[in-house]
Structure formats: structure tokens, C-alpha cells
PDB file of C-alpha atoms in Angstrom:
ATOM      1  CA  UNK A   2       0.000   0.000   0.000  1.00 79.00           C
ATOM      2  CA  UNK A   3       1.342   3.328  -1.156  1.00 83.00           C
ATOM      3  CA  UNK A   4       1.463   6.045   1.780  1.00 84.00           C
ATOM      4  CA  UNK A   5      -0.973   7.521   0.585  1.00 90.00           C
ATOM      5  CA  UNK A   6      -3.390   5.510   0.568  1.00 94.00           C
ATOM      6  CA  UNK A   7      -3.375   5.508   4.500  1.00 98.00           C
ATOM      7  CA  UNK A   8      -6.552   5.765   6.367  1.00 98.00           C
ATOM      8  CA  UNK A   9      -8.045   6.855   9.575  1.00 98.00           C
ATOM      9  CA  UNK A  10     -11.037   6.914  11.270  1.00 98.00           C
ATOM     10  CA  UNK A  11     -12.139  10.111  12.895  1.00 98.00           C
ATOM     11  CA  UNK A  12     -15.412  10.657  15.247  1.00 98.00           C
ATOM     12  CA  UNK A  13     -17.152  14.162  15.804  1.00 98.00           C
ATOM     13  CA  UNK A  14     -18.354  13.699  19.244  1.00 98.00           C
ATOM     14  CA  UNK A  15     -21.889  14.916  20.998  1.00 98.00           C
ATOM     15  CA  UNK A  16     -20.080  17.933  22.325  1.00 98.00           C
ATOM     16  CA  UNK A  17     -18.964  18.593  18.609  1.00 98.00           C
ATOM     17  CA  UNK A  18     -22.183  17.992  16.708  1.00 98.00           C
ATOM     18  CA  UNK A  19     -23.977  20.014  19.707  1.00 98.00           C
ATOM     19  CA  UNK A  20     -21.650  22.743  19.566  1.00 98.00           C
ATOM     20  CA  UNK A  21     -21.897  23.299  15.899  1.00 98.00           C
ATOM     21  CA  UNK A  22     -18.174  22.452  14.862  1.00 98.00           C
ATOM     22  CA  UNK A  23     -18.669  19.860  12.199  1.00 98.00           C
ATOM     23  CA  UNK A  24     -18.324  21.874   9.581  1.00 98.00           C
ATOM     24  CA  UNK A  25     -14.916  23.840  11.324  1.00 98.00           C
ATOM     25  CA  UNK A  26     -13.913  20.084  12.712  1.00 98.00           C
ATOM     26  CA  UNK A  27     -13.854  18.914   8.907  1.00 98.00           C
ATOM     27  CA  UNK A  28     -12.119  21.678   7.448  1.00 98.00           C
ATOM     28  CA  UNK A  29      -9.276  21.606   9.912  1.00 98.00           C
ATOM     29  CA  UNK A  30      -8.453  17.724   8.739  1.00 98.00           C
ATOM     30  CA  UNK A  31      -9.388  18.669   4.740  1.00 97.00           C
ATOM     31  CA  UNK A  32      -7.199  22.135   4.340  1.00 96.00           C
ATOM     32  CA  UNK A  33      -3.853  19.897   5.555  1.00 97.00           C
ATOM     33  CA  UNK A  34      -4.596  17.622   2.344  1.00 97.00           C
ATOM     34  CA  UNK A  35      -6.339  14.471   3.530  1.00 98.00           C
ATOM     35  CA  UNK A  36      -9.163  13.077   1.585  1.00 98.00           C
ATOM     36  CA  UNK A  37     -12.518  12.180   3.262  1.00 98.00           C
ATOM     37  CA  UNK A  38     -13.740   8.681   1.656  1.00 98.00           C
ATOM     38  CA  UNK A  39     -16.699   8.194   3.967  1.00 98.00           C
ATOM     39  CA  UNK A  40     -19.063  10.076   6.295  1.00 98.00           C
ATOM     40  CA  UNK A  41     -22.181   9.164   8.241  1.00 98.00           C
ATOM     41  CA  UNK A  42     -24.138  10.437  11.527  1.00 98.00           C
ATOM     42  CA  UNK A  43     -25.627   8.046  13.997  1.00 98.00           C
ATOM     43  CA  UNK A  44     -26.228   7.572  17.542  1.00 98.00           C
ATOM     44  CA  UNK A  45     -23.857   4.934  18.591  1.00 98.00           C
ATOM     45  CA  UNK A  46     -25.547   1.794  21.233  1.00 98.00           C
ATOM     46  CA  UNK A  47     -24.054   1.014  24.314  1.00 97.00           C
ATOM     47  CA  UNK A  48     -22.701  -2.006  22.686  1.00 97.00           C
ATOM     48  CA  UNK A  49     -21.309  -0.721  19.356  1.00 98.00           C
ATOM     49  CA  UNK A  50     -19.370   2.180  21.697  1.00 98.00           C
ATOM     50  CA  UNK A  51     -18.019  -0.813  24.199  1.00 96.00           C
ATOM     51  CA  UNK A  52     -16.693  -2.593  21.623  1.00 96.00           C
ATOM     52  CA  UNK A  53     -15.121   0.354  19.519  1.00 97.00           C
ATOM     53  CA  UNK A  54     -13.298   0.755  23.027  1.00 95.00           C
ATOM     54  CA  UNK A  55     -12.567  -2.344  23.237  1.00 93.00           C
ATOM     55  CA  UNK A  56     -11.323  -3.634  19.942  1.00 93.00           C
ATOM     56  CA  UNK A  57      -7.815  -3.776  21.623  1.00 91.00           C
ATOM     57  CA  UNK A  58      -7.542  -6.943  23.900  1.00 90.00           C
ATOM     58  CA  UNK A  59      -5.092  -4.853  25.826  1.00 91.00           C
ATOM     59  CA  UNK A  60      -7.334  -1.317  26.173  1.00 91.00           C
ATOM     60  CA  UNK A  61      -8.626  -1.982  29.441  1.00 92.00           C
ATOM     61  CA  UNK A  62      -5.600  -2.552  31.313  1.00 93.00           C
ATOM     62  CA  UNK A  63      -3.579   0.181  29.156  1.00 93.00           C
ATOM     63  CA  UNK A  64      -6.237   2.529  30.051  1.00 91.00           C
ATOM     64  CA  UNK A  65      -6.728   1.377  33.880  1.00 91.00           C
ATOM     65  CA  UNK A  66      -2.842   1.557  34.499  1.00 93.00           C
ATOM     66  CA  UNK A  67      -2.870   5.535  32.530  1.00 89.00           C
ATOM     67  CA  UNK A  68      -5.403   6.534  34.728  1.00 88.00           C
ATOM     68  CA  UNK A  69      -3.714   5.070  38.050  1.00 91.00           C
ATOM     69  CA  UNK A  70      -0.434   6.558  37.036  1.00 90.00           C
ATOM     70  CA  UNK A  71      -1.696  10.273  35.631  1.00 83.00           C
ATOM     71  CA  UNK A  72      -4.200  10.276  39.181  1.00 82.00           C
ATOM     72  CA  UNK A  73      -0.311   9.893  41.198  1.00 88.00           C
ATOM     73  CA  UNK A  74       1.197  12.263  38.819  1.00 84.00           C
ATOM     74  CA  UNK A  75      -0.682  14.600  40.008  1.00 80.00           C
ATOM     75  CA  UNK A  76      -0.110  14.142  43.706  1.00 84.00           C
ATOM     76  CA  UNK A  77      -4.314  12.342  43.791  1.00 82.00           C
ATOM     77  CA  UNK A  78      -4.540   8.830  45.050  1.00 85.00           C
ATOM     78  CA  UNK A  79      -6.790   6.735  42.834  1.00 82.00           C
ATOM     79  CA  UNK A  80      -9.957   5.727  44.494  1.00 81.00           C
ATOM     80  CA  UNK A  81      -8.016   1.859  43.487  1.00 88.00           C
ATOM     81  CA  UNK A  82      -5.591   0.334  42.355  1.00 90.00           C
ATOM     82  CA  UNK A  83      -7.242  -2.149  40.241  1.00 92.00           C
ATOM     83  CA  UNK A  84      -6.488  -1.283  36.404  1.00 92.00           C
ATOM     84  CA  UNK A  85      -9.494  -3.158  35.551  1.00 91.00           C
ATOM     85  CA  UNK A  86     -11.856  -1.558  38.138  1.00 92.00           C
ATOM     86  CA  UNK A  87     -11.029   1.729  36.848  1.00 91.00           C
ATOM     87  CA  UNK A  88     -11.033   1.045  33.309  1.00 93.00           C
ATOM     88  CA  UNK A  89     -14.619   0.010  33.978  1.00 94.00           C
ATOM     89  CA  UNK A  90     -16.005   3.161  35.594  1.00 93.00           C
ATOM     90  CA  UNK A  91     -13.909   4.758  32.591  1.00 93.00           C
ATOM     91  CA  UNK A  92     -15.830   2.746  29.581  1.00 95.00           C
ATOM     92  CA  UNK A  93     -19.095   3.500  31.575  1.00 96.00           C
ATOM     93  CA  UNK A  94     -18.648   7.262  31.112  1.00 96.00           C
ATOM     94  CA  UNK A  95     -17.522   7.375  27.554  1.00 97.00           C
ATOM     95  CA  UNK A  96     -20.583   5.292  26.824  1.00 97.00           C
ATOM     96  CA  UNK A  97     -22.850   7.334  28.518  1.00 97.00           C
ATOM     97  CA  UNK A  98     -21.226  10.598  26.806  1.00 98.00           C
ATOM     98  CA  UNK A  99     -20.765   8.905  23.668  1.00 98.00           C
ATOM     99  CA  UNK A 100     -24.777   7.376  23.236  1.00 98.00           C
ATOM    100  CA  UNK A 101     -25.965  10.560  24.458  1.00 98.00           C
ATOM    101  CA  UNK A 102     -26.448  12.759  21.276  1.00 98.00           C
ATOM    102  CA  UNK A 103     -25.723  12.057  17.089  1.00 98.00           C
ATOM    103  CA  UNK A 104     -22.229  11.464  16.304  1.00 98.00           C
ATOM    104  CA  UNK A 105     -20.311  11.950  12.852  1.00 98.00           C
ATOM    105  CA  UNK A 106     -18.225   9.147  11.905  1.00 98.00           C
ATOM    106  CA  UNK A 107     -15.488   9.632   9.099  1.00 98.00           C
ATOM    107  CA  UNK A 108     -12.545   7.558   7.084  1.00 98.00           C
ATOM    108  CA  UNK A 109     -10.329  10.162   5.815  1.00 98.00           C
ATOM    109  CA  UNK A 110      -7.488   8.987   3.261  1.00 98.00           C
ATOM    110  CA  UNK A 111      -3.696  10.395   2.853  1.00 97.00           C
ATOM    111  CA  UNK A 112      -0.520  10.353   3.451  1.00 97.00           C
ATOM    112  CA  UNK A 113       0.401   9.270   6.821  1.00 97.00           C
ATOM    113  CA  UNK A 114      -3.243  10.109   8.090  1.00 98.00           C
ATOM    114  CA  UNK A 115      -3.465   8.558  11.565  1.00 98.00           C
ATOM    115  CA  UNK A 116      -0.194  10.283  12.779  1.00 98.00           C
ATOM    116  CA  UNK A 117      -2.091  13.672  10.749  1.00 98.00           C
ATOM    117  CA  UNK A 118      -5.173  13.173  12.622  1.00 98.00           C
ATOM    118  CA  UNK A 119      -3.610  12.513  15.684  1.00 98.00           C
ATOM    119  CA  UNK A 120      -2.120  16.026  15.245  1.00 98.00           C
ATOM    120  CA  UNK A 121      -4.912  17.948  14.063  1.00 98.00           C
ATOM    121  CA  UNK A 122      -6.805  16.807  16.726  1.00 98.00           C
ATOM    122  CA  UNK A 123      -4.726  17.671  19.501  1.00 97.00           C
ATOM    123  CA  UNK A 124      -3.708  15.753  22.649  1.00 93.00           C
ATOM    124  CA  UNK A 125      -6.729  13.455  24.929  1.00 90.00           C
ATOM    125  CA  UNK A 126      -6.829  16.542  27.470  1.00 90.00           C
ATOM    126  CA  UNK A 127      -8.234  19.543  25.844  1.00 93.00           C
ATOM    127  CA  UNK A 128      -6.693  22.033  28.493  1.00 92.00           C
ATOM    128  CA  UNK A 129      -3.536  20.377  27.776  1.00 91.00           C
ATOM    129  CA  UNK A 130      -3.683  20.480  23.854  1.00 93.00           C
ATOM    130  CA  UNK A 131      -1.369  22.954  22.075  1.00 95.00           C
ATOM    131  CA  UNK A 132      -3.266  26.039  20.354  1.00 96.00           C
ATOM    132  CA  UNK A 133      -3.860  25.209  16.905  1.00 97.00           C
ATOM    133  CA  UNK A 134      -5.424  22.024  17.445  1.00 97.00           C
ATOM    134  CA  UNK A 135      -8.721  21.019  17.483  1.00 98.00           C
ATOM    135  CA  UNK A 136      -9.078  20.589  21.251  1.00 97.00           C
ATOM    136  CA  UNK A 137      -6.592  23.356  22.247  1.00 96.00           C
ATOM    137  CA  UNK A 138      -8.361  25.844  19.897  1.00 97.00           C
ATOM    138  CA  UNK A 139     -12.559  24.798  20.470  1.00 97.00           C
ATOM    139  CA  UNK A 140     -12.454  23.079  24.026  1.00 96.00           C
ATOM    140  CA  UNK A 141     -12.114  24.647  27.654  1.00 94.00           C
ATOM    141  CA  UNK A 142     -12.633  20.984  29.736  1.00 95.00           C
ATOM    142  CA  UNK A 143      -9.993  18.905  31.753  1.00 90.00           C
ATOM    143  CA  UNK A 144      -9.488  15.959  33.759  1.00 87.00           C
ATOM    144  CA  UNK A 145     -10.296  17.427  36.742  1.00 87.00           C
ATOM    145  CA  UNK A 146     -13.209  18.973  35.941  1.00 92.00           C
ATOM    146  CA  UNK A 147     -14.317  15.831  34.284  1.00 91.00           C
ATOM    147  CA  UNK A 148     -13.149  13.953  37.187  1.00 87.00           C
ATOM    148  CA  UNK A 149     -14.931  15.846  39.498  1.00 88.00           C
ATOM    149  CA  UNK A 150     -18.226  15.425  37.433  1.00 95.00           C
ATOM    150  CA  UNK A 151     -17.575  11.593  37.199  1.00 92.00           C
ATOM    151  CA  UNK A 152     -17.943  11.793  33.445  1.00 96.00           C
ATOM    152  CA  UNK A 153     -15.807  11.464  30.397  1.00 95.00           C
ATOM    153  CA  UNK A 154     -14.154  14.577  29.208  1.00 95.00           C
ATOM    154  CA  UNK A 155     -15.308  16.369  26.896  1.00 97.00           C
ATOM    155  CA  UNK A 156     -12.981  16.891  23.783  1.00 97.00           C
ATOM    156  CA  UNK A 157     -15.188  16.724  20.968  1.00 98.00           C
ATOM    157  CA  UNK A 158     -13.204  14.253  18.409  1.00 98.00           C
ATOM    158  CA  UNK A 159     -12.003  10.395  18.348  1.00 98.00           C
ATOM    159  CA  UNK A 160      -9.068  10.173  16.025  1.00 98.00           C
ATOM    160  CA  UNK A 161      -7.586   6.260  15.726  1.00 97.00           C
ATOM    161  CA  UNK A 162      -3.871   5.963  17.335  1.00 95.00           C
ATOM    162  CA  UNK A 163      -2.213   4.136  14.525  1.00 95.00           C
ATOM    163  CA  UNK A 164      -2.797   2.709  11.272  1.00 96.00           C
ATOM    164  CA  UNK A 165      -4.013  -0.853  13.147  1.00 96.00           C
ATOM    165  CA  UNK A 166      -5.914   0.297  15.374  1.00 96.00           C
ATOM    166  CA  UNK A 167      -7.216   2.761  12.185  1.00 98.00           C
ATOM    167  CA  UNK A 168      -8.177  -0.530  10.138  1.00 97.00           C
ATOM    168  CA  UNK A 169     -10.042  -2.106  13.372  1.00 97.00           C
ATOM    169  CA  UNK A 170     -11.927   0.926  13.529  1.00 98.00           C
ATOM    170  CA  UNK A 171     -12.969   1.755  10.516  1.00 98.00           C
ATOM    171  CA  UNK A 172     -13.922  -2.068   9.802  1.00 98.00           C
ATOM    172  CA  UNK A 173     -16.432  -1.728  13.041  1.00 98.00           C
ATOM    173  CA  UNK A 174     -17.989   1.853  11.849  1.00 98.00           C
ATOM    174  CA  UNK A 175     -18.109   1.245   8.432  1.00 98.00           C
ATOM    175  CA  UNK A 176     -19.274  -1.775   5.924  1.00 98.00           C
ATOM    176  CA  UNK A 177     -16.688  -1.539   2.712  1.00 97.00           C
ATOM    177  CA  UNK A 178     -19.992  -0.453   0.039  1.00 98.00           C
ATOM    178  CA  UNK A 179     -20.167   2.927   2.298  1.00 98.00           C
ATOM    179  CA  UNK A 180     -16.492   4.227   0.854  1.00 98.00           C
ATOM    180  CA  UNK A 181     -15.690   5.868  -1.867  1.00 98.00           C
ATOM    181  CA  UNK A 182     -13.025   5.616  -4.008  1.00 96.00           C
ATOM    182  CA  UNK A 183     -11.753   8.532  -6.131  1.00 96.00           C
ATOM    183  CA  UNK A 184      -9.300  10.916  -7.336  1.00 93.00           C
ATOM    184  CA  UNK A 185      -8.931  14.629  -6.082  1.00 93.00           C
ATOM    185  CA  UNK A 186      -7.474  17.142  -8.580  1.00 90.00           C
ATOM    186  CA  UNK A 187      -5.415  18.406  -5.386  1.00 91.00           C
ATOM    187  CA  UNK A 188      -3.872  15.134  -5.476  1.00 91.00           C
ATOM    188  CA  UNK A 189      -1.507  15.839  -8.294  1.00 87.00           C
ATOM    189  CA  UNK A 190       0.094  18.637  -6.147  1.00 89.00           C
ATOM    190  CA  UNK A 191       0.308  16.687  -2.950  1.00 91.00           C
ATOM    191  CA  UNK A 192       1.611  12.963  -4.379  1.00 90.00           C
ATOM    192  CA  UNK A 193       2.694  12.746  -8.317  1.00 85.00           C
ATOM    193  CA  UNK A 194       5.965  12.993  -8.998  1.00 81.00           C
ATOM    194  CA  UNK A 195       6.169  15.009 -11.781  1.00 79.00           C
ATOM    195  CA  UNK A 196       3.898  18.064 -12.437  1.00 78.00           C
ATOM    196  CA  UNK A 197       3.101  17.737 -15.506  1.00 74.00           C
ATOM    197  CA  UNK A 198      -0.167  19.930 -17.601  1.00 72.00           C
ATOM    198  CA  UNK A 199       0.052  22.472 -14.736  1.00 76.00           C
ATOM    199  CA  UNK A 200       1.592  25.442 -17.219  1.00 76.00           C
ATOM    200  CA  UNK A 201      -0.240  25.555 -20.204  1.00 63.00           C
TER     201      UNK A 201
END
């Protein structure tokens, strides 16, 4: 598979479809280049969000252990120390936050997409994320205030973590009749070689 031809799969959130961003969510990943090859809105089940979550054997530990250490980082001590206990209060919150309004799925195609994405959509924390990003630019929340609320924080995009966990993704949000393949004249800039027929 040519570069290029790299996909990943990126989720507008409740908060983002309720706050009106789609339109300045999609632009952000579209202006750096990368080609959108499949969109749809829903309202994810409890079960479909679970196992999007969960697609990874190894996510609820990972996440359980993250949680533990980034609660001592800060000086907190974690109501447990139980990866998996956490991790379960965690995957109860994103489902509740994730079920609770219409999301916007996408697959969008180009050169090294997830690690694009990934940047474009700034870091997990949104009052950590750099400006420029998604999250730094549209969201004021943080782990403590989601913490505090016992819900997931709110940072208004999923964006896969690498190009496996991209095609595990997109194979649970999206059936392969529902993408679209095509050229975009902008292409020629971005990938060919030579640039030939632009001067007339």
C-alpha cells in the first residue's frame, strides 16, 4: 500500500455535533490535504461504543494503568488500584457521553493520516492540547473537571492511534460499500511525482 493511501477513522463527538463544529472540525483535517472517503451520523448503542473501546484486547488494562499513574502524577490517590476496576467506571462514562447525542463518523485517506489526525486533533486533554489544534483551539474541559463530574471529558473528536488500530476501527464503523473511491485534482500537487499539464 502506497502512503498515501493511509486511512483513519475520525469521530465528531456529541459535544462537537452540539456545539456546531462539524463543519470547522472537517475543514481543519481537509485544508492539511487528507481526503474524506466516507461520512455518516448516527447515535452509537451502548454495545457498538463498548466494543469500539474495546477492539484492543489490551485497552482496558492500558487505560486502567494511565489513569492510576496520571491520578499519582498529580499528587491524587486513585480511588483503586485495580487497572481493571477503573477502566470500567472509565468505559461506563464514555458510553454514557458517547450514546448521548448524534455522532459523525469519518474515514479520511492520505498520506500518513493517523499520525495527521492525531495532530490535528490535539492531545486526549483539551486544556492540555497545544493552540492550533482542534481541542486546544474549540475546548475549555480537563481531567479534573471531568473527574470531578464523574464523566468522560469532553474533547469533541475520536481520532484512531495508529494505522491498526485505524483498520479495526474503521472495519467496526463502516461496511466496505459505504467508501468511496476517487481521485482529487489536489492530489496531483500533494503525491505525483512530476507536475506535468500544470503550465499551459
Amino acid at each position: 500500500m502506497h502512503p498515501k493511501e493511509e486511512r483513519t477513522l475520525i469521530v465528531i463527538k456529541p459535544d462537537g455535533v452540539q456545539r456546531t463544529l462539524i463543519g470547522e472540525i472537517i475543514k481543519r483535517y481537509e485544508r492539511v490535504g487528507l481526503k474524506l472517503v466516507a461520512i455518516k451520523m448516527l447515535v452509537p448503542t451502548d454495545e457498538h461504543i463498548e466494543k469500539h473501546y474495546t477492539l484492543d484486547p489490551d485497552w482496558r488494562r492500558v487505560t486502567g494503568e494511565k489513569t492510576i499513574a496520571s491520578y499519582i502524577k498529580k499528587g491524587e490517590t486513585p480511588w483503586t488500584t485495580d487497572p481493571l476496576e477503573v477502566t470500567n467506571v472509565v468505559l461506563k462514562n464514555l458510553k454514557t457521553f458517547m450514546t448521548s447525542g448524534p455522532v459523525i463518523a469519518m474515514i479520511w485517506e492520505g498520506a500518513h493520516a493517523v499520525e495527521i489526525g492525531r495532530k490535528i486533533t490535539g492531545g486526549t486533554e483539551p486544556r492540555s492540547s497545544d493552540v492550533g489544534t482542534i481541542r486546544g483551539d474549540f475546548v475549555l474541559d480537563s481531567y479534573m473537571m471531568s473527574d470531578g463530574d464523574k464523566r468522560a471529558v469532553r474533547n469533541l473528536v475520536h481520532a484512531s492511534g495508529s494505522p491498526k488500530e485505524a483498520e479495526m476501527e474503521i472495519a467496526h464503523w463502516f461496511n466496505k460499500d459505504e467508501i468511496v473511491e476517487y481521485r482529487l485534482i489536489q492530489e496531483q500537487i500533494l503525491y505525483d511525482v512530476n507536475l506535468d499539464g500544470i503550465l499551459e
